Short mmCIF file of C-alpha atoms and ligand atoms in Angstrom, two decimals:
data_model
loop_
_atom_site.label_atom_id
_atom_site.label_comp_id
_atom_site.label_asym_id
_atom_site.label_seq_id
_atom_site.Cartn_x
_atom_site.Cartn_y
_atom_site.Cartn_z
CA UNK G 1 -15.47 56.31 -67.90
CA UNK G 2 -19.13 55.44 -68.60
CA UNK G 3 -19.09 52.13 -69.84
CA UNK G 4 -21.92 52.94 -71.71
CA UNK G 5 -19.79 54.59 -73.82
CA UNK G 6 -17.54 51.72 -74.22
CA UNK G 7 -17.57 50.62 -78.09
CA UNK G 8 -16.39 47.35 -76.82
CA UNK G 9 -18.40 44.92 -75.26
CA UNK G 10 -17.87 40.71 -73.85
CA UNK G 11 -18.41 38.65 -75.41
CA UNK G 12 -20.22 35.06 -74.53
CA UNK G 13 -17.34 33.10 -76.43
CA UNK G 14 -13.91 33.55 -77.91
CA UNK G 15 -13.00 33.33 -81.70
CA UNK G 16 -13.14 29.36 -82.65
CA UNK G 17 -9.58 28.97 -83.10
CA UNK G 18 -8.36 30.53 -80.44
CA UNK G 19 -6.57 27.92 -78.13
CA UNK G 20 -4.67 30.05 -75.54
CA UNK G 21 -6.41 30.55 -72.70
CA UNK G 22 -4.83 34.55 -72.30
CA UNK G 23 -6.36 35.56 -75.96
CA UNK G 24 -9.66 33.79 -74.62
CA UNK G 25 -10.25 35.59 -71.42
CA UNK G 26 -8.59 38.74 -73.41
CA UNK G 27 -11.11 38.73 -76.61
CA UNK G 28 -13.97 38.00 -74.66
CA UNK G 29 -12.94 40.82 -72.21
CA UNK G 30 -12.88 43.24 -75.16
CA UNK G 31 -9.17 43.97 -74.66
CA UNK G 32 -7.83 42.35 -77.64
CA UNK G 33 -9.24 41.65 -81.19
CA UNK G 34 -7.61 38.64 -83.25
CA UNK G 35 -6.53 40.07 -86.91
CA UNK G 36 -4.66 36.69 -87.53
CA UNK G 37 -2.58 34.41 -86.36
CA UNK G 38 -0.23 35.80 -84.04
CA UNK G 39 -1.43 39.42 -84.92
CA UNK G 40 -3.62 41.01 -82.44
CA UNK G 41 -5.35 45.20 -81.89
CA UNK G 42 -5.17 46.18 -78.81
CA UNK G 43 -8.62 47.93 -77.66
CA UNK G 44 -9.59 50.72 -74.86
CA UNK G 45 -9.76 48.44 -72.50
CA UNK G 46 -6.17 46.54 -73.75
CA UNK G 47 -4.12 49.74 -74.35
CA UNK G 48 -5.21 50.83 -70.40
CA UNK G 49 -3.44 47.76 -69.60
CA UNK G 50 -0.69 47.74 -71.79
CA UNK G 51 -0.08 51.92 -71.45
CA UNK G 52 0.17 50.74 -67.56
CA UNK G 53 2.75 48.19 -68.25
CA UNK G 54 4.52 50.50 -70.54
CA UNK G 55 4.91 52.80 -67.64
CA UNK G 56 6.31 50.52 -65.27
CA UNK G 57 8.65 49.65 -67.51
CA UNK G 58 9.51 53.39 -68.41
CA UNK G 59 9.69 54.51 -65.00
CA UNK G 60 12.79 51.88 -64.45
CA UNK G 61 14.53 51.92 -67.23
CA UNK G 62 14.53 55.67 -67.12
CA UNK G 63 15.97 55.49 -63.08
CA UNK G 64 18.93 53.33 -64.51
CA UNK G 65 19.69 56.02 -66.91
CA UNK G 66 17.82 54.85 -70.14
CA UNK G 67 16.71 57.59 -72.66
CA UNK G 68 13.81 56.74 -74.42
CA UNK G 69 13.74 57.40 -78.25
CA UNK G 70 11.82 55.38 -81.16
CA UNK G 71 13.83 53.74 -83.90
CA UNK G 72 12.73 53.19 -87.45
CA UNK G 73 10.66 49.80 -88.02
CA UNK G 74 11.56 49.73 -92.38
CA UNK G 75 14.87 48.90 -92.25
CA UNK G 76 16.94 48.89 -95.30
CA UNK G 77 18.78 45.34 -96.36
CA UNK G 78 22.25 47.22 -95.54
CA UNK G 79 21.67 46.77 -92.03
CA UNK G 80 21.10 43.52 -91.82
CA UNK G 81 23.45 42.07 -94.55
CA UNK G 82 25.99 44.25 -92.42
CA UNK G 83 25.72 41.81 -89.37
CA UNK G 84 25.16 38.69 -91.21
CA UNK G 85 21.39 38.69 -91.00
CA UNK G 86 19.64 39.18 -93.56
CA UNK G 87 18.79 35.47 -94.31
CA UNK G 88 17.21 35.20 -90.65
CA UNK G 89 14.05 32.85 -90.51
CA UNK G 90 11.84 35.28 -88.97
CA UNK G 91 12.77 38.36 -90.61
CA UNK G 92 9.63 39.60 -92.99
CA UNK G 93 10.98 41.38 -95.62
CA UNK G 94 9.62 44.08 -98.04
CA UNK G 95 9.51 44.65 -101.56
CA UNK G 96 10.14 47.89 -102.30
CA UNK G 97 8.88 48.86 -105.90
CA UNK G 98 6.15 48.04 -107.98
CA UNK G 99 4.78 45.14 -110.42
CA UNK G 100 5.84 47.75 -113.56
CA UNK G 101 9.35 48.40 -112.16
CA UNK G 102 10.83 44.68 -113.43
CA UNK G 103 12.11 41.67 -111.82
CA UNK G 104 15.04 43.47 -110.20
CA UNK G 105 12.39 45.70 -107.74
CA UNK G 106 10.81 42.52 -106.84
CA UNK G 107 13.53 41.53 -104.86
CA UNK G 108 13.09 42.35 -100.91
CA UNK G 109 14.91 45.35 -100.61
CA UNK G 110 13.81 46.03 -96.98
CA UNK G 111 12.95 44.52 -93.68
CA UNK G 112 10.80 45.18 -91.24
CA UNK G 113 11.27 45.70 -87.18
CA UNK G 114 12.11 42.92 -85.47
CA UNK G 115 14.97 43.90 -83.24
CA UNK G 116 17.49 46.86 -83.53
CA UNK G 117 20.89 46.25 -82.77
CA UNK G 118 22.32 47.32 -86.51
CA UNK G 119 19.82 49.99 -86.60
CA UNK G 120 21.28 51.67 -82.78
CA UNK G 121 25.08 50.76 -83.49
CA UNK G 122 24.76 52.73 -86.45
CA UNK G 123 22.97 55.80 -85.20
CA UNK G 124 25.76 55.57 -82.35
CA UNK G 125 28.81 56.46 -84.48
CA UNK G 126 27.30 59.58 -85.40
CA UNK G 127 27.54 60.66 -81.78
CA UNK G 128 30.18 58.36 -80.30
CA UNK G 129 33.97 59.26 -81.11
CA UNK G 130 35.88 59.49 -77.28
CA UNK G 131 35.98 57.51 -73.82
CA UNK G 132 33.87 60.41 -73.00
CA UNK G 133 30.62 60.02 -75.24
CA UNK G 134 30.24 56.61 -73.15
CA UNK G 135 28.57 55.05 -71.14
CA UNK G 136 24.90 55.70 -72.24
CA UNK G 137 21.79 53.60 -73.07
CA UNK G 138 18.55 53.89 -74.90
CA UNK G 139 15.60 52.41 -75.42
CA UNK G 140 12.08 51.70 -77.02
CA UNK G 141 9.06 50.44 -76.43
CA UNK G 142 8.07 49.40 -79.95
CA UNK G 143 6.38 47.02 -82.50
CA UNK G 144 8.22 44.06 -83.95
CA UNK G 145 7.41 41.71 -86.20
CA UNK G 146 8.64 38.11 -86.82
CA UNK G 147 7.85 35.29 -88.79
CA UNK G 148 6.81 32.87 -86.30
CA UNK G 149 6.08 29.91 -86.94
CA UNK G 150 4.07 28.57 -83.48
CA UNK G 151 1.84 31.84 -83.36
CA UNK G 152 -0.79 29.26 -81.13
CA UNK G 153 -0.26 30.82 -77.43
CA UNK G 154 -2.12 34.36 -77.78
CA UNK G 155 -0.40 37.24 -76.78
CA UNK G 156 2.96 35.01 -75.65
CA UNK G 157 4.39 34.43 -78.91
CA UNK G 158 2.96 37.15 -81.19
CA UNK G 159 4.00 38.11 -84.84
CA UNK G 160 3.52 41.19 -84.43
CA UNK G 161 4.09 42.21 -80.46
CA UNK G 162 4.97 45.01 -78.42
CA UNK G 163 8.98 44.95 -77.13
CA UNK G 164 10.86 47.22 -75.12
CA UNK G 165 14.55 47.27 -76.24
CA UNK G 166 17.07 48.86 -74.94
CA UNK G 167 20.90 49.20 -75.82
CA UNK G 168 24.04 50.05 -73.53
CA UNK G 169 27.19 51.49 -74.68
CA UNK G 170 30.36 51.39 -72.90
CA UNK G 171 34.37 51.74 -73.32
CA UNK G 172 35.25 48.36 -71.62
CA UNK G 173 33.68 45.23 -70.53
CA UNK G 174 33.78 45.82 -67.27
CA UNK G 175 31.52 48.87 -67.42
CA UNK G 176 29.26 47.12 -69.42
CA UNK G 177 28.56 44.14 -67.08
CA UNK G 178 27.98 47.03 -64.31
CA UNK G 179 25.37 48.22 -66.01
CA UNK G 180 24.40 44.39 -66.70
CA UNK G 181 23.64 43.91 -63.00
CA UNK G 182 21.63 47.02 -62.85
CA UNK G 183 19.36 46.65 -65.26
CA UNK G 184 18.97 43.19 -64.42
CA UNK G 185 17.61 44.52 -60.60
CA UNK G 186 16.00 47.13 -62.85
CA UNK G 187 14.11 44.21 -64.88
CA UNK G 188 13.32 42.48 -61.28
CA UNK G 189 11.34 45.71 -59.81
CA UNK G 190 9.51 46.18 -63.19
CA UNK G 191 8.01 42.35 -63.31
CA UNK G 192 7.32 42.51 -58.91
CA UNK G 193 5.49 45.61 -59.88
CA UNK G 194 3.69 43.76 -62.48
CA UNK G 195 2.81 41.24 -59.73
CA UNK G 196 5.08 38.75 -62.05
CA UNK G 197 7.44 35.90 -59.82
CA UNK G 198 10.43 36.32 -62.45
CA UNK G 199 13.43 34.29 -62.08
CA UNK G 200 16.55 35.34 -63.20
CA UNK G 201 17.87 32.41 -65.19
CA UNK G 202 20.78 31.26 -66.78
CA UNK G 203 20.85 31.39 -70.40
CA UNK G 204 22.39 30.77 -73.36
CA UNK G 205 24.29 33.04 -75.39
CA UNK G 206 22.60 32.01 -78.41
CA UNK G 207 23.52 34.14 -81.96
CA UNK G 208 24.32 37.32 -80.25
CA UNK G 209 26.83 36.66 -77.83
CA UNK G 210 29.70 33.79 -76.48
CA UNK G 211 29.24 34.59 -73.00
CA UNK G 212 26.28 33.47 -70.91
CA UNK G 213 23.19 35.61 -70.80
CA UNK G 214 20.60 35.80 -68.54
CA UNK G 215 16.39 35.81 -68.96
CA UNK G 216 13.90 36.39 -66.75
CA UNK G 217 11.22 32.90 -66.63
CA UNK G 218 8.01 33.04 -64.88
CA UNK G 219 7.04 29.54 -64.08
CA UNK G 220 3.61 28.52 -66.11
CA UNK G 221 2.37 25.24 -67.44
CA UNK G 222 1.94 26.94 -70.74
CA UNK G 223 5.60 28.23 -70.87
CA UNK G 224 7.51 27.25 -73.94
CA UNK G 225 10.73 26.97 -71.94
CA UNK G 226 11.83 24.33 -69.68
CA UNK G 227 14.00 25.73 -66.22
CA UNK G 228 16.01 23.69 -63.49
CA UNK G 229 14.94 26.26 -60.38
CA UNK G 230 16.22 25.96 -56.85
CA UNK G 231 13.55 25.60 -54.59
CA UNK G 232 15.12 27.29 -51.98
CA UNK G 233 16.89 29.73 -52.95
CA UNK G 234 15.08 30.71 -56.34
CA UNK G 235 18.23 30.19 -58.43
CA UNK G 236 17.46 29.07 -61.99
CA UNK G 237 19.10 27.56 -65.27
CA UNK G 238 17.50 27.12 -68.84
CA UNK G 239 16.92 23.80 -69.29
CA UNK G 240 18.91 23.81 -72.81
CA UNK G 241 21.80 24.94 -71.21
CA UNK G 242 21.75 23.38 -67.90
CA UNK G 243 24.47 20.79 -67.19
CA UNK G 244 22.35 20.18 -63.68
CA UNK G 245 21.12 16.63 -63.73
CA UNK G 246 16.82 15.80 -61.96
CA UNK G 247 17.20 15.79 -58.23
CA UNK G 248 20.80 17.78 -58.49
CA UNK G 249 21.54 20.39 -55.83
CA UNK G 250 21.88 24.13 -56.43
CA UNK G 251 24.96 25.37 -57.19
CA UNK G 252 24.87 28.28 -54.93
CA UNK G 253 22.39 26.82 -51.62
CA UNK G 254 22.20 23.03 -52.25
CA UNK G 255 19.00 23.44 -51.94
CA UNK G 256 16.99 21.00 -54.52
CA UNK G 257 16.62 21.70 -57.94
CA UNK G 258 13.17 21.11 -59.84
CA UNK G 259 12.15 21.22 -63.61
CA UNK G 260 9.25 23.71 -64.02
CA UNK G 261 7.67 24.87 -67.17
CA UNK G 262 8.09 28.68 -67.95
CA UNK G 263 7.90 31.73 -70.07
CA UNK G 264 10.29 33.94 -71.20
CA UNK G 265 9.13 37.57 -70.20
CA UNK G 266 12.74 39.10 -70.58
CA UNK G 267 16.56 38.79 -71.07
CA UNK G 268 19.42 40.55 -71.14
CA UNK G 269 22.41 40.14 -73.49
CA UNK G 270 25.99 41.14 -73.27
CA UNK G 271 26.95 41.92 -76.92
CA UNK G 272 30.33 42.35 -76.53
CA UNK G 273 31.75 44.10 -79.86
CA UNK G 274 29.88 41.83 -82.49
CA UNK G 275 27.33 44.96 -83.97
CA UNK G 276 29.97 47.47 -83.23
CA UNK G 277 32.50 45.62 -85.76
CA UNK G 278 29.94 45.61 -88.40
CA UNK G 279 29.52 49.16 -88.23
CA UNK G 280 32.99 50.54 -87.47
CA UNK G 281 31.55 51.94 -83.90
CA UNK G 282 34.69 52.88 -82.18
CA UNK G 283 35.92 55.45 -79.80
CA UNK G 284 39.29 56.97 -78.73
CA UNK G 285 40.41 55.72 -75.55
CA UNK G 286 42.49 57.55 -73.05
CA UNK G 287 45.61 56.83 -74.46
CA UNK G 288 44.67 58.20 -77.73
CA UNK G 289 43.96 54.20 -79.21
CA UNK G 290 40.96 53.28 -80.87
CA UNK G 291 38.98 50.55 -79.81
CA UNK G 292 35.33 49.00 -80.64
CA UNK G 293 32.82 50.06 -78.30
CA UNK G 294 31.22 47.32 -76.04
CA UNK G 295 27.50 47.05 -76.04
CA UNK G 296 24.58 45.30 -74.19
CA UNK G 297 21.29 44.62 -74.98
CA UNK G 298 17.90 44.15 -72.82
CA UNK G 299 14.73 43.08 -74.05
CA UNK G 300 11.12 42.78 -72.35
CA UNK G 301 8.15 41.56 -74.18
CA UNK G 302 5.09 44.05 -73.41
CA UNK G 303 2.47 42.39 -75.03
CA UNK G 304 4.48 38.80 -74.02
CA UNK G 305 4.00 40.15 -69.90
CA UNK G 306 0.15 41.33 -70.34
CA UNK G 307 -0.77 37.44 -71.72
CA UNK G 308 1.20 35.87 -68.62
CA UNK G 309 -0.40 38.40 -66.12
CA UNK G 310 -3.55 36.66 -67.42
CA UNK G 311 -2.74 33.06 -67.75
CA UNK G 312 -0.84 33.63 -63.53
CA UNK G 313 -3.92 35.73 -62.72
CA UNK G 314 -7.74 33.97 -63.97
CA UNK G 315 -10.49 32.15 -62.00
CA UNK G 316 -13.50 30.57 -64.12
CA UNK G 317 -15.28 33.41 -64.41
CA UNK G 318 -12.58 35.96 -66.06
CA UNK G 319 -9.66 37.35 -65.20
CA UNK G 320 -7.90 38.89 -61.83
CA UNK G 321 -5.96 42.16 -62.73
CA UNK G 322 -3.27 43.03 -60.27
CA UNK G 323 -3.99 46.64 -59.29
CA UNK G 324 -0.81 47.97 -61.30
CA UNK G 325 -1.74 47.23 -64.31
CA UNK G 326 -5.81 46.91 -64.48
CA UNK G 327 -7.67 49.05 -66.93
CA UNK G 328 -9.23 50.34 -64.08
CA UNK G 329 -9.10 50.16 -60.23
CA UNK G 330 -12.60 50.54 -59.90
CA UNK G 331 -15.77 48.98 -61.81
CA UNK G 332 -18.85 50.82 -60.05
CA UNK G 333 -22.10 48.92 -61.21
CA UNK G 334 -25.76 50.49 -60.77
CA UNK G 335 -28.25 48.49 -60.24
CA UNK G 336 -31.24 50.46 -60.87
CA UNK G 337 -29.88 53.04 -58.78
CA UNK G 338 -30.35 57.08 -59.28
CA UNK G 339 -28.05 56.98 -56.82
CA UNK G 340 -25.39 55.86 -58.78
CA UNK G 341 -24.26 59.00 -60.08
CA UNK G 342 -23.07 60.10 -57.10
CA UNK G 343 -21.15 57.43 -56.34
CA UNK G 344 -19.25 57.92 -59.62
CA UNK G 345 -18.76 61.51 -59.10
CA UNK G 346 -17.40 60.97 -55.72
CA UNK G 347 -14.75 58.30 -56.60
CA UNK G 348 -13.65 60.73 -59.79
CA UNK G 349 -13.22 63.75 -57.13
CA UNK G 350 -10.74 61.48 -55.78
CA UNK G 351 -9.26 60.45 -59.20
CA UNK G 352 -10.22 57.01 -58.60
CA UNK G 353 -9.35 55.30 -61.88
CA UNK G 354 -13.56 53.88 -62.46
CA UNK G 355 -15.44 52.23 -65.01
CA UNK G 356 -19.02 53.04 -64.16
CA UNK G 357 -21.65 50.71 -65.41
CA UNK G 358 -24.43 52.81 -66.11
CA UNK G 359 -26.22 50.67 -68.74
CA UNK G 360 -29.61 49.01 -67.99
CA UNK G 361 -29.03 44.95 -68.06
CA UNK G 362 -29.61 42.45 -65.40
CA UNK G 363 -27.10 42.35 -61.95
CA UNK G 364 -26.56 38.75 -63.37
CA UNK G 365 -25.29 39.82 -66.38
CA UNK G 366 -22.73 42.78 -65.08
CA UNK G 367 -21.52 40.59 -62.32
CA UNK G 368 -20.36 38.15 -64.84
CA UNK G 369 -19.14 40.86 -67.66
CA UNK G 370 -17.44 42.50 -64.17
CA UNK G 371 -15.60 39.02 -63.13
CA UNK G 372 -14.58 38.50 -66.43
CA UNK G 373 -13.26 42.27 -67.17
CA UNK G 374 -11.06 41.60 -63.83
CA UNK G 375 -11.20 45.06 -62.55
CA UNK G 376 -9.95 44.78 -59.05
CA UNK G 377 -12.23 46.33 -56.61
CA UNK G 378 -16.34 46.27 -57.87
CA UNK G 379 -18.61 48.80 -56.21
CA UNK G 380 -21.85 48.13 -56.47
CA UNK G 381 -24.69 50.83 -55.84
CA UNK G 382 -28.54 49.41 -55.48
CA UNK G 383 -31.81 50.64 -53.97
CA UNK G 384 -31.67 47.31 -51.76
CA UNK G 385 -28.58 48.56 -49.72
CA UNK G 386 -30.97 51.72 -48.82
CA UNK G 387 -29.71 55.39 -49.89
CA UNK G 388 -26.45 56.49 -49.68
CA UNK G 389 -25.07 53.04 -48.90
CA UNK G 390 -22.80 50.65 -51.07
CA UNK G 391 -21.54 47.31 -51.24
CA UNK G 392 -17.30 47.17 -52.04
CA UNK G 393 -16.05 43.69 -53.16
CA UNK G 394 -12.53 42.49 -54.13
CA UNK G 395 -12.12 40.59 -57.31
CA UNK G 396 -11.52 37.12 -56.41
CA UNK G 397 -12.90 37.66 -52.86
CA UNK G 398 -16.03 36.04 -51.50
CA UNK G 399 -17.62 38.48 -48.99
CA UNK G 400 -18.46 42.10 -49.70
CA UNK G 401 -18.36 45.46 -47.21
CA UNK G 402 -21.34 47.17 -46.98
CA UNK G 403 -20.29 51.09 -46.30
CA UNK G 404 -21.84 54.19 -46.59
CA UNK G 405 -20.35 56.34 -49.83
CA UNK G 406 -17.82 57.84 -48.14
CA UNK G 407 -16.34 55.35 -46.71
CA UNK G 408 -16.40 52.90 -49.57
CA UNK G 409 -14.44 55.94 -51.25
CA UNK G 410 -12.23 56.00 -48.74
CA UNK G 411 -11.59 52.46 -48.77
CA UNK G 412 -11.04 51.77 -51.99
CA UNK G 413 -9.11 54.91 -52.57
CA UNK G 414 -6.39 53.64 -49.12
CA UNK G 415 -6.04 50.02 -50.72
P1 LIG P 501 11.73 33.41 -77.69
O1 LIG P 501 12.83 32.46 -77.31
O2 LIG P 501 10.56 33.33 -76.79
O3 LIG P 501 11.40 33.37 -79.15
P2 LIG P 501 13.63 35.47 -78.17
O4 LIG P 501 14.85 34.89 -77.56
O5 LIG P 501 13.45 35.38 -79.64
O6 LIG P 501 12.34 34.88 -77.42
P3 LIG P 501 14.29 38.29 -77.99
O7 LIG P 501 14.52 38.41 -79.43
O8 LIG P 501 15.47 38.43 -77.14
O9 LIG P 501 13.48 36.96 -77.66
O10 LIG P 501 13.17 39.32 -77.53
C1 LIG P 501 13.11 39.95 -76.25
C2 LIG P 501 11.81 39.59 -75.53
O11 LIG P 501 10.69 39.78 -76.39
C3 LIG P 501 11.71 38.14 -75.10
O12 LIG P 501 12.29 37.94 -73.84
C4 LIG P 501 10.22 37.91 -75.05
O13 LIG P 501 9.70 38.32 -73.79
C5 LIG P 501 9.69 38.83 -76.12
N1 LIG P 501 9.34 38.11 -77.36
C6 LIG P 501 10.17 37.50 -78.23
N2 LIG P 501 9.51 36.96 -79.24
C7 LIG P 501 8.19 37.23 -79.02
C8 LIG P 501 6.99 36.95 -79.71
N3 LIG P 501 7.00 36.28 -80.87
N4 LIG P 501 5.81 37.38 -79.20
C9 LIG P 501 5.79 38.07 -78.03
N5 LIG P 501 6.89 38.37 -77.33
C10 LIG P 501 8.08 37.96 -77.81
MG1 LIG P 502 12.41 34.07 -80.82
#
């Protein structure tokens, strides 16, 4: 793409009350545009990003069976009040009639997304009825919204954000922690792909569940949450759950034990038969008895995983994309340079993912809009490196490669 062509473009500074540094780097990047607290659009260069996360994600929940489907986000007050839910803090709720209808249509009559356990256990007993509808899971990769009240840290703690949310479905609970372990290695492969360090950490159940769940922490000063982690062996507890005293050894190495900061980037819930009680979701077992069908539930926050790429992955001049999920892979600047155009028509021939910066400013100026825009390799094309010839540079890196077109497409095309 020509960035020319871009609508977007940096910015010197980021809006005045914006404190997090991931919303900083990301509004002055052009990626992200602050609505309101907590409430953020999601521009060109932002939806490359997050439509790259979104397909990591897709691609493993899909090879652990998932089926991807979207839910409704207006969800009528029966769901909730089914569950016990209704009066939730962070539910926003919706008024559905007009001033002239009278007092009684000015009562919330519906809520809006903000996760979708009622809304799934229902659809289910439409298609569940036998041990043989089961197992099965589905997910979505959707907006939520919810009341926060700390909507300070950018794109970590959103009220409106991105989730993916999946559900499970299974005729015992043995099945169903299975299929707990696998999407559990599932969730691993999707946040080392997103160059993420996640540990898997011991959680609480909290209000869906009795048994222990499990979330997935990446350690960062600006986490929220507070994890014992081995040092050794990588084995982690949440800190609110944690019986493990400072300076304890790990249960499963005794290896030492440390108190790091960290944020939440996913979890994954056994339900057990809570949602499928409240809508009469049962299934006829073998033996002809009907029982409540078990279910599990697996969340990852999308737009939650693009702000703690950022705040893991930033120098003082912008941001450093991992290669996964960078809007491109490729920024090509010219620099004066007729030549340019080749360059760029070369690298697309090879479906090189480039943004081509065609516009006329200063090299000063597009280095810095190129550090801060993160892109991982910059090419840069100039009438001092003599025809035909190019200078390659890794974000982050010092030195640069001088190579002649070809090569510098074949380079950056092999890494
Ligand atoms: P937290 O403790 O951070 O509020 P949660 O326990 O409420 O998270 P879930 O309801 O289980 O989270 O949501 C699943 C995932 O969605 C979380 O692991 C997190 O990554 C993400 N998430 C939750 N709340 C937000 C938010 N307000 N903004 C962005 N992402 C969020
Ligand atoms: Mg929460």
């Amino acid at each position: 793409m020509r960035q020319s062509e871009l609508f977007t473009r940096t910015q010197k500074s980021a809006p005045k009350d914006e404190v997090a540094l991931n919303a900083q780097l990301l509004s002055r990047g052009g990626f992200i545009y602050k609505n309101s607290a907590g409430v953020y659009s999601f521009l060109p260069l932002g939806f490359r990003v997050l439509e790259k996360i979104k397909n990591i994600i897709r691609e493993e929940m899909n090879a652990v069976g998932g089926q991807e489907l979207i839910m409704a986000a207006l969800h009528d007050k029966h769901y909730l009040q089914a569950s016990g839910r209704w009066d939730v803090d962070v539910v926003y709720k919706v008024i559905d009639g007009t001033a002239n209808d009278g007092d009684k249509a000015r009562e919330p009559s519906f809520n809006i997304s903000w996760t979708h356990e009622e809304i799934i256990a229902e659809i289910a007993t439409k298609y569940v009825s036998s041990y043989k509808d089961l197992p099965f899971a589905a997910y979505q990769i959707q907006t939520k919204f919810r009341h926060e009240p700390r909507a300070k840290s950018g794109l970590l703690r959103g009220r409106e954000f991105l989730m993916k949310d999946m559900y499970s479905f299974h005729a015992s609970e043995k099945d169903l922690m299975e299929y707990y372990d696998r999407v559990g290695k599932a969730y691993k492969k999707v946040f080392d792909r997103c160059g993420l360090k996640a540990h898997y950490t011991l959680a609480a159940g909290g209000e869906f569940t009795m048994s222990n769940t499990h979330e997935f922490q990446v350690i960062s000063d600006v986490g929220e949450d507070a994890i014992y982690v081995c040092e050794k062996c990588g084995y982690a507890e949440n800190s609110e759950i944690s019986k493990l005293k400072k300076g304890a050894k790990c249960p499963t190495c005794g290896g030492a034990m440390q108190e790091e900061k960290s944020i939440e980037v996913g979890n994954i819930f056994p339900l057990g038969t809570k949602y499928s009680k409240a809508f009469g979701l049962q299934f006829t077992d073998e033996k002809g008895k009907k029982q409540d069908v078990v279910m599990g539930s697996y969340g990852i926050g999308v737009t939650r995983l693009m702000g703690t790429i950022v705040e893991l992955f930033h120098d003082d001049h912008g941001i450093l994309w991992p290669e996964s999920v960078a809007p491109f892979t490729t920024h090509l600047l010219a620099l004066n340079d007729a030549d340019a155009s080749d360059a760029y028509e070369a690298l697309r021939r090879e479906n090189i993912d480039v943004l081509y910066d065609d516009r006329a400013m200063s090299a000063g100026e597009k280095f810095a809009e190129s550090d801060l825009i993160g892109i991982p390799w910059r090419i840069v094309a100039s009438p001092k490196l003599g025809p035909g010839v190019l200078e390659v540079k890794r974000r982050g890196e010092k030195e640069a490669r001088t190579l002649k077109l070809e090569e510098a497409v074949r380079f950056v095309s092999s890494h």
